[in-house]
Coordinates of C-alpha atoms in Angstrom, one line a residue:
M60 CA -18.2 -43.5 67.5
I61 CA -21.1 -41.4 66.0
K62 CA -19.9 -42.8 62.3
D63 CA -20.9 -46.3 62.9
V64 CA -24.2 -44.6 63.3
F65 CA -24.6 -43.7 59.8
S66 CA -24.0 -45.6 56.7
S67 CA -21.5 -44.1 54.0
T68 CA -24.5 -42.9 51.6
I69 CA -26.5 -40.0 52.3
E70 CA -30.5 -40.7 50.9
L71 CA -33.7 -39.6 51.6
E72 CA -37.1 -41.6 52.4
N73 CA -38.6 -39.5 49.6
Y74 CA -37.2 -37.2 46.3
K75 CA -40.2 -35.3 47.2
V76 CA -39.1 -33.3 50.1
E77 CA -40.9 -30.1 50.6
H78 CA -39.0 -26.7 51.5
N79 CA -40.9 -25.3 54.7
H80 CA -38.7 -22.2 55.2
K81 CA -41.8 -20.3 56.7
S82 CA -41.8 -23.2 59.5
N83 CA -43.1 -22.1 63.1
E84 CA -40.1 -24.3 64.3
K85 CA -37.6 -21.4 63.5
E86 CA -39.3 -19.1 66.4
S87 CA -36.7 -21.5 68.4
I88 CA -33.2 -22.8 67.8
C89 CA -33.1 -26.6 67.3
E90 CA -30.9 -28.6 69.7
I91 CA -30.3 -32.0 68.9
N92 CA -28.5 -34.0 71.6
T93 CA -28.7 -37.4 70.2
P94 CA -27.6 -38.7 66.4
I95 CA -30.8 -38.5 64.2
S96 CA -31.2 -40.0 60.8
Y97 CA -29.6 -37.9 57.7
N98 CA -33.4 -38.0 56.2
E99 CA -35.0 -36.6 59.5
F100 CA -31.8 -33.9 59.6
F101 CA -32.2 -33.0 56.0
E102 CA -36.0 -32.5 56.0
R103 CA -36.2 -30.9 59.6
I104 CA -33.3 -28.6 59.6
I105 CA -31.7 -28.1 56.4
C106 CA -35.0 -27.7 54.0
S107 CA -36.4 -25.6 57.0
N108 CA -33.3 -23.4 56.8
R109 CA -33.6 -23.8 60.4
P110 CA -30.6 -23.1 62.5
C111 CA -29.5 -25.5 64.8
I112 CA -26.7 -26.6 67.6
L113 CA -25.5 -30.2 67.6
K114 CA -24.4 -31.5 70.7
V115 CA -24.5 -34.9 69.9
P116 CA -21.3 -36.8 72.0
N117 CA -18.6 -38.1 69.7
L118 CA -19.4 -35.6 66.7
I119 CA -15.8 -34.6 66.0
E120 CA -13.8 -36.9 68.4
D121 CA -12.3 -38.8 66.1
W122 CA -10.8 -35.8 63.8
I123 CA -7.3 -35.4 63.4
S124 CA -7.8 -31.9 64.2
S125 CA -9.6 -32.7 67.7
R126 CA -6.5 -35.4 68.7
Q127 CA -3.5 -33.2 67.6
W128 CA -4.2 -29.7 67.9
V129 CA -5.6 -29.7 71.1
E130 CA -3.9 -30.1 74.7
N131 CA -6.0 -29.9 77.8
N132 CA -8.9 -28.5 75.8
K133 CA -6.6 -25.9 75.0
P134 CA -4.8 -25.1 71.6
Y135 CA -1.7 -27.3 71.2
F136 CA 0.5 -24.5 70.1
S137 CA 4.0 -26.5 70.2
F138 CA 2.4 -28.7 67.8
L139 CA 1.1 -26.1 65.4
S140 CA 4.0 -24.1 64.9
D141 CA 6.4 -27.1 64.6
K142 CA 4.2 -28.2 61.6
Y143 CA 2.8 -25.6 60.0
G144 CA 4.4 -22.7 61.4
S145 CA 6.8 -21.8 58.2
F146 CA 3.2 -20.9 56.5
E147 CA 1.2 -17.7 55.5
V148 CA -1.8 -17.3 57.1
P149 CA -4.8 -14.8 56.7
V150 CA -5.2 -12.7 60.4
A151 CA -7.7 -10.1 60.4
N152 CA -7.4 -7.1 62.7
C153 CA -10.6 -7.0 64.8
N154 CA -10.4 -3.6 66.1
E155 CA -9.6 -2.3 62.8
K156 CA -12.5 -1.8 60.7
Y157 CA -12.1 -2.0 56.7
Y158 CA -14.8 -1.6 54.2
N159 CA -17.1 -3.1 57.1
A160 CA -15.1 -6.1 58.0
Q161 CA -12.1 -6.3 59.0
K162 CA -8.7 -5.8 57.4
T163 CA -6.8 -9.1 56.5
T164 CA -3.1 -9.5 56.2
Y165 CA -1.0 -12.2 55.7
I166 CA 1.8 -13.7 58.2
K167 CA 3.8 -16.4 59.1
L168 CA 1.4 -18.8 61.6
D169 CA 4.3 -18.8 63.8
D170 CA 4.3 -14.9 64.4
F171 CA 0.5 -15.2 64.8
I172 CA 1.1 -17.9 67.4
T173 CA 3.8 -15.8 69.4
Y174 CA 1.3 -12.9 69.1
W175 CA -1.7 -15.2 70.5
K176 CA -0.1 -16.5 73.4
D177 CA 1.5 -13.0 74.6
Y178 CA -2.0 -11.3 74.2
S179 CA -3.3 -14.2 75.9
E180 CA -1.0 -14.2 78.7
K181 CA -1.5 -10.2 79.3
G182 CA -5.2 -10.6 80.0
H183 CA -6.0 -9.6 76.5
P184 CA -5.6 -6.1 77.1
S185 CA -7.2 -3.1 75.1
D186 CA -4.4 -1.4 73.8
M187 CA -3.1 -4.6 71.8
P188 CA -4.8 -5.4 68.3
S189 CA -7.1 -8.1 68.5
L190 CA -6.0 -10.4 65.8
Y191 CA -7.9 -13.4 64.2
L192 CA -7.1 -16.1 62.0
K193 CA -9.8 -16.6 59.6
D194 CA -10.8 -17.9 56.0
W195 CA -7.4 -20.1 56.2
H196 CA -8.0 -22.6 53.1
F197 CA -6.2 -25.1 55.2
P198 CA -7.8 -28.3 53.1
K199 CA -6.7 -26.4 50.0
D200 CA -3.2 -25.6 51.5
F201 CA -2.8 -29.4 52.5
P202 CA -5.0 -31.8 50.4
E203 CA -2.9 -34.7 52.0
T204 CA -3.9 -33.8 55.5
N205 CA -7.0 -34.8 56.3
I206 CA -8.0 -33.0 59.7
Y207 CA -11.7 -33.8 59.8
Q208 CA -14.0 -35.5 57.8
V209 CA -17.5 -33.5 56.6
P210 CA -20.2 -34.6 59.3
Q211 CA -23.1 -36.8 57.1
Y212 CA -25.8 -34.3 58.1
F213 CA -23.9 -31.6 55.8
A214 CA -22.9 -34.0 53.3
S215 CA -25.0 -32.6 50.1
D216 CA -22.2 -29.9 49.6
W217 CA -22.6 -28.7 45.8
L218 CA -20.5 -25.9 46.2
N219 CA -17.5 -27.7 47.6
E220 CA -17.9 -30.6 45.3
Y221 CA -17.9 -28.1 42.0
L222 CA -14.9 -26.3 43.4
C223 CA -12.9 -29.2 44.8
G224 CA -14.0 -31.3 41.4
K225 CA -13.0 -28.4 39.2
T226 CA -9.4 -28.1 40.0
S227 CA -8.5 -25.2 37.2
I228 CA -10.4 -23.3 39.5
N229 CA -8.1 -23.8 42.5
D230 CA -10.9 -22.5 45.4
D231 CA -13.1 -23.7 47.9
Y232 CA -15.5 -22.7 50.9
R233 CA -13.7 -24.5 53.9
F234 CA -11.8 -22.7 56.4
V235 CA -10.0 -23.0 59.4
Y236 CA -10.3 -20.3 62.2
M237 CA -8.3 -20.0 65.4
G238 CA -7.8 -16.6 67.7
P239 CA -7.9 -15.5 71.2
K240 CA -11.0 -14.9 73.8
D241 CA -12.3 -12.0 72.1
V242 CA -15.5 -11.7 65.0
F243 CA -17.6 -11.3 62.7
T244 CA -26.6 -16.4 51.0
S245 CA -25.2 -19.6 51.5
F246 CA -25.3 -22.4 54.6
S247 CA -22.5 -22.6 56.9
W248 CA -21.7 -25.2 59.5
S249 CA -19.0 -24.6 62.1
A250 CA -17.3 -26.8 64.8
N251 CA -15.8 -26.1 67.6
V252 CA -12.3 -28.5 67.8
C253 CA -11.5 -26.5 71.0
G254 CA -12.6 -23.4 72.9
C255 CA -16.2 -21.4 73.2
K256 CA -17.9 -19.0 71.1
R257 CA -21.0 -16.9 71.7
W258 CA -23.4 -16.4 68.6
L259 CA -26.0 -13.8 67.4
L260 CA -28.2 -14.9 65.1
F261 CA -30.9 -12.9 63.0
P262 CA -33.7 -14.2 61.4
P263 CA -33.7 -13.5 57.6
G264 CA -35.0 -9.9 56.6
Q265 CA -34.0 -8.6 60.3
E266 CA -30.3 -7.5 59.2
N267 CA -32.8 -4.4 57.5
N268 CA -33.1 -3.4 61.0
L269 CA -29.3 -2.9 62.0
R270 CA -28.9 -0.7 58.6
D271 CA -28.0 2.9 59.2
K272 CA -29.9 5.8 57.3
F273 CA -27.7 5.3 54.5
G274 CA -28.2 1.0 54.1
Q275 CA -25.1 0.3 55.7
L276 CA -25.1 -3.1 58.2
A277 CA -24.0 -2.1 61.3
Y278 CA -20.2 -3.1 61.7
D279 CA -21.3 -4.1 65.7
A280 CA -25.0 -5.5 66.3
T281 CA -24.3 -4.8 69.6
A282 CA -22.8 -1.0 70.0
P283 CA -24.4 1.6 71.6
E284 CA -25.1 3.6 68.6
L285 CA -27.5 1.9 67.1
H286 CA -30.1 3.2 69.7
D287 CA -29.6 6.5 67.9
S288 CA -32.6 6.9 65.9
A289 CA -31.5 9.3 63.8
M290 CA -28.5 7.3 62.5
F291 CA -30.1 3.9 62.7
P292 CA -34.0 4.4 62.5
N293 CA -35.3 0.6 62.1
Y294 CA -33.5 -0.5 65.0
H295 CA -36.3 -0.4 67.5
K296 CA -37.8 -2.8 65.1
L297 CA -35.0 -5.2 65.9
C298 CA -36.8 -8.8 66.8
G299 CA -36.2 -12.6 67.0
Q300 CA -32.5 -12.9 67.4
F301 CA -31.4 -15.8 69.0
E302 CA -27.6 -16.3 71.3
I303 CA -26.3 -19.6 71.4
I304 CA -23.2 -20.5 73.4
Q305 CA -21.1 -22.8 71.6
K306 CA -18.7 -25.4 73.3
A307 CA -15.7 -27.4 72.2
G308 CA -17.1 -30.2 70.4
E309 CA -20.2 -29.0 69.2
V310 CA -21.6 -27.9 65.7
I311 CA -23.8 -24.9 64.9
F312 CA -25.4 -24.9 61.3
V313 CA -26.4 -21.3 60.2
P314 CA -29.1 -21.2 57.6
S315 CA -28.8 -19.3 54.3
G316 CA -30.1 -15.6 54.8
W317 CA -29.4 -15.6 58.8
H318 CA -27.0 -12.2 59.6
H319 CA -24.7 -13.3 62.3
Q320 CA -22.2 -12.0 64.6
V321 CA -19.7 -14.2 66.6
W322 CA -17.4 -13.8 69.6
N323 CA -14.8 -15.8 71.3
L324 CA -15.3 -16.4 74.7
E325 CA -11.8 -18.7 75.1
D326 CA -9.3 -19.6 72.8
T327 CA -10.8 -20.9 70.0
I328 CA -9.8 -23.4 67.0
S329 CA -13.0 -24.2 64.4
I330 CA -13.6 -25.4 61.2
N331 CA -16.2 -24.6 58.9
H332 CA -18.1 -24.7 55.4
N333 CA -19.9 -22.4 53.3
W334 CA -22.5 -24.6 50.8
V335 CA -25.0 -24.8 48.7
N336 CA -27.0 -27.8 47.7
G337 CA -30.8 -28.5 46.1
C338 CA -32.5 -26.8 49.3
N339 CA -31.0 -23.3 49.0
I340 CA -30.0 -23.2 45.1
K341 CA -33.0 -21.3 44.6
T342 CA -32.3 -18.6 47.2
M343 CA -28.6 -18.3 45.6
W344 CA -30.0 -17.4 42.5
D345 CA -32.2 -14.8 43.9
S346 CA -29.2 -13.3 45.3
L347 CA -27.4 -13.2 41.9
Q348 CA -30.2 -11.7 40.4
N349 CA -30.5 -9.3 43.0
N350 CA -26.5 -8.3 42.8
L351 CA -26.8 -7.8 39.1
L352 CA -29.5 -5.1 39.6
A353 CA -27.6 -3.4 42.1
V354 CA -24.5 -3.7 39.7
K355 CA -26.4 -2.0 36.8
K356 CA -27.9 0.4 39.0
E357 CA -24.1 1.4 39.9
V358 CA -23.0 1.8 36.0
E359 CA -26.5 2.5 34.7
D360 CA -25.0 5.7 33.1
Y361 CA -22.9 3.7 30.9
R362 CA -25.7 1.4 29.3
T363 CA -24.9 2.7 26.0
I364 CA -21.4 1.5 25.8
D365 CA -20.9 -1.6 23.9
G366 CA -20.4 -4.7 26.1
W367 CA -22.2 -3.0 28.7
E368 CA -23.8 -6.3 29.8
D369 CA -20.9 -8.0 29.7
H370 CA -18.8 -5.7 31.6
C371 CA -21.8 -5.8 34.4
Q372 CA -21.1 -9.6 34.6
L373 CA -17.4 -8.7 35.2
M374 CA -18.6 -6.3 38.3
L375 CA -20.7 -9.0 39.4
R376 CA -17.6 -11.6 39.3
A377 CA -15.7 -9.5 41.3
T378 CA -18.4 -8.2 44.1
Y379 CA -20.4 -11.3 44.5
G380 CA -17.8 -14.2 43.8
M381 CA -19.9 -15.6 40.8
N382 CA -21.4 -14.3 37.7
Y383 CA -24.3 -16.0 35.4
E384 CA -21.9 -18.1 33.2
E385 CA -20.1 -19.2 36.3
F386 CA -23.2 -20.5 37.7
Y387 CA -24.6 -22.1 34.7
N388 CA -21.2 -24.0 34.8
F389 CA -22.0 -24.8 38.4
L390 CA -25.2 -26.1 37.8
H391 CA -23.9 -28.0 34.8
F392 CA -21.1 -29.6 36.7
I393 CA -23.8 -30.6 39.4
A394 CA -26.3 -31.8 36.7
T395 CA -23.9 -33.7 35.0
R396 CA -23.0 -35.9 38.0
R397 CA -26.2 -36.9 38.7
L398 CA -27.2 -37.5 35.3
D399 CA -24.2 -39.7 35.1
Y400 CA -25.4 -41.8 38.3
L401 CA -28.8 -42.0 37.5
G402 CA -28.4 -42.7 33.7
N403 CA -25.4 -45.0 33.5
N404 CA -25.5 -46.0 37.0
N405 CA -21.6 -44.8 37.7
P406 CA -21.1 -44.4 41.5
N407 CA -21.6 -40.8 42.5
I408 CA -19.3 -40.1 45.1
M409 CA -19.9 -36.7 46.5
F410 CA -17.8 -34.4 48.3
G411 CA -16.3 -35.7 51.4
E412 CA -16.3 -39.5 50.3
W413 CA -19.8 -39.9 50.7
K414 CA -22.0 -41.5 48.4
I415 CA -25.6 -40.4 47.6
G416 CA -28.4 -42.5 46.9
I417 CA -31.1 -42.7 44.1
N418 CA -33.9 -40.5 45.6
H419 CA -31.3 -38.1 47.0
A420 CA -29.9 -37.7 43.3
I421 CA -33.3 -37.1 41.9
F422 CA -34.2 -34.3 44.5
D423 CA -31.2 -32.8 43.6
L424 CA -32.0 -32.6 39.7
V425 CA -35.6 -31.6 40.1
Q426 CA -34.1 -28.7 42.1
L427 CA -31.4 -27.9 40.0
K428 CA -33.6 -28.0 36.8
N429 CA -36.4 -25.6 38.5
V430 CA -33.3 -23.1 38.9
L431 CA -31.6 -24.1 35.7
D432 CA -35.2 -23.0 34.1
L433 CA -35.0 -19.7 35.4
L434 CA -31.6 -19.0 34.5
L435 CA -32.7 -19.7 30.7
C436 CA -35.7 -17.8 30.8
D437 CA -33.5 -14.6 32.4
S438 CA -33.5 -11.8 30.0
N439 CA -30.3 -10.8 30.5
I440 CA -28.6 -13.9 29.1
K441 CA -29.6 -13.2 25.1
F442 CA -27.3 -9.9 26.0
I443 CA -24.2 -12.1 27.5
S444 CA -21.1 -13.1 25.1
F445 CA -21.1 -16.6 27.0
F446 CA -24.8 -17.4 26.4
Q447 CA -24.7 -16.5 22.8
N448 CA -21.9 -18.5 22.4
V449 CA -22.6 -21.8 23.5
G450 CA -25.4 -22.7 20.8
N451 CA -27.9 -25.6 22.2
Q452 CA -25.9 -26.6 24.8
C453 CA -27.9 -24.9 27.4
D454 CA -31.3 -26.3 25.8
N455 CA -29.3 -29.9 25.3
L456 CA -28.7 -30.2 29.1
R457 CA -32.3 -29.2 30.0
N458 CA -33.6 -32.0 27.7
D459 CA -31.2 -34.5 29.3
I460 CA -32.7 -33.4 32.8
N461 CA -35.8 -33.9 31.8
S462 CA -35.7 -37.1 29.6
T463 CA -33.8 -38.8 32.7
L464 CA -36.1 -37.7 35.3
L465 CA -39.4 -38.7 33.7
K466 CA -37.4 -42.5 33.3
V467 CA -36.4 -42.3 36.8
T468 CA -39.4 -41.3 38.7
R469 CA -41.5 -43.8 37.0
H470 CA -39.7 -46.5 38.8
T471 CA -39.6 -44.7 42.0

């Protein structure tokens, strides 16, 4: 089994791993057909922000979802209906545009499966809606049902480590997707439990060539209207995109900032994660800052109102999903866990039950410290109530990180 190739610990050979986001290797999609070490994958793929498809045999073969949700290489509808049919799931209509995405409603899984079978049996007629089950937080809804194990390559997952560790938040970025043969700045990985997908990936910056004259991204990256130069003045500059066909049992890694579009070529079930770690935490911070600038520009006319900065933070939370306070709490949570491991030698169980090694913990703490320094130097925080009220907590955290890193790097 593939899992026997690895230990239960994720570790790096050296905590001084360079981020080579400008690597020439990104001129092609990396295809991995045989197991490689966690360290090699981390340096060559994750830290280089390079797209990759894993075709390693038996990578997801042992998953409960692979064994119980599939029959004859197709979705096992009767099992899914019997087991989960009464639960409501989020379903998007791919034919119905809603704020440059698809409109989502909640229906019972039984009803979705009934539609799915009917749609497939009729040959996917164009006069029927094209529905797609997306963003179903299955692990959160069924915490006792371990339908998959996070592949070791993706075990360094700060975001889900934080969200699953902070039970008061009641959220995560772990999803199940299901749908008939044809939808649409973190990392993401996607494993095909069954079925086949076609992916289009666009390197960072290329998405700007898909914007119309008003700055809005095209709803469909293959739509004929993109050739209208009056409406899409930069489309002719588009280059460097990749196409990937992902089959059952294969896992794709989509790096930070890579715009992508997906089609189901067959009836498909996939499991997906969005996540952040030490390799792209700086990218997340940059995106948070840029989104705050956009919010401030939107409400600039109200700058003189009392509490304007705090209101901007509320808007940032609503539009981006996180604001400065939550970003700090996120960093604080991860830092505290790494400090506890390095300073007190308390075992640090990562998200997905993986353990973290010493060099990896140091790497995490170094990257976190760099971004924490940027946050605490940001001129916006002196106007935000949260940072005015926490006293010396932020500086104390930074001092704890500095002293711990000084101690552990002397012996590493």
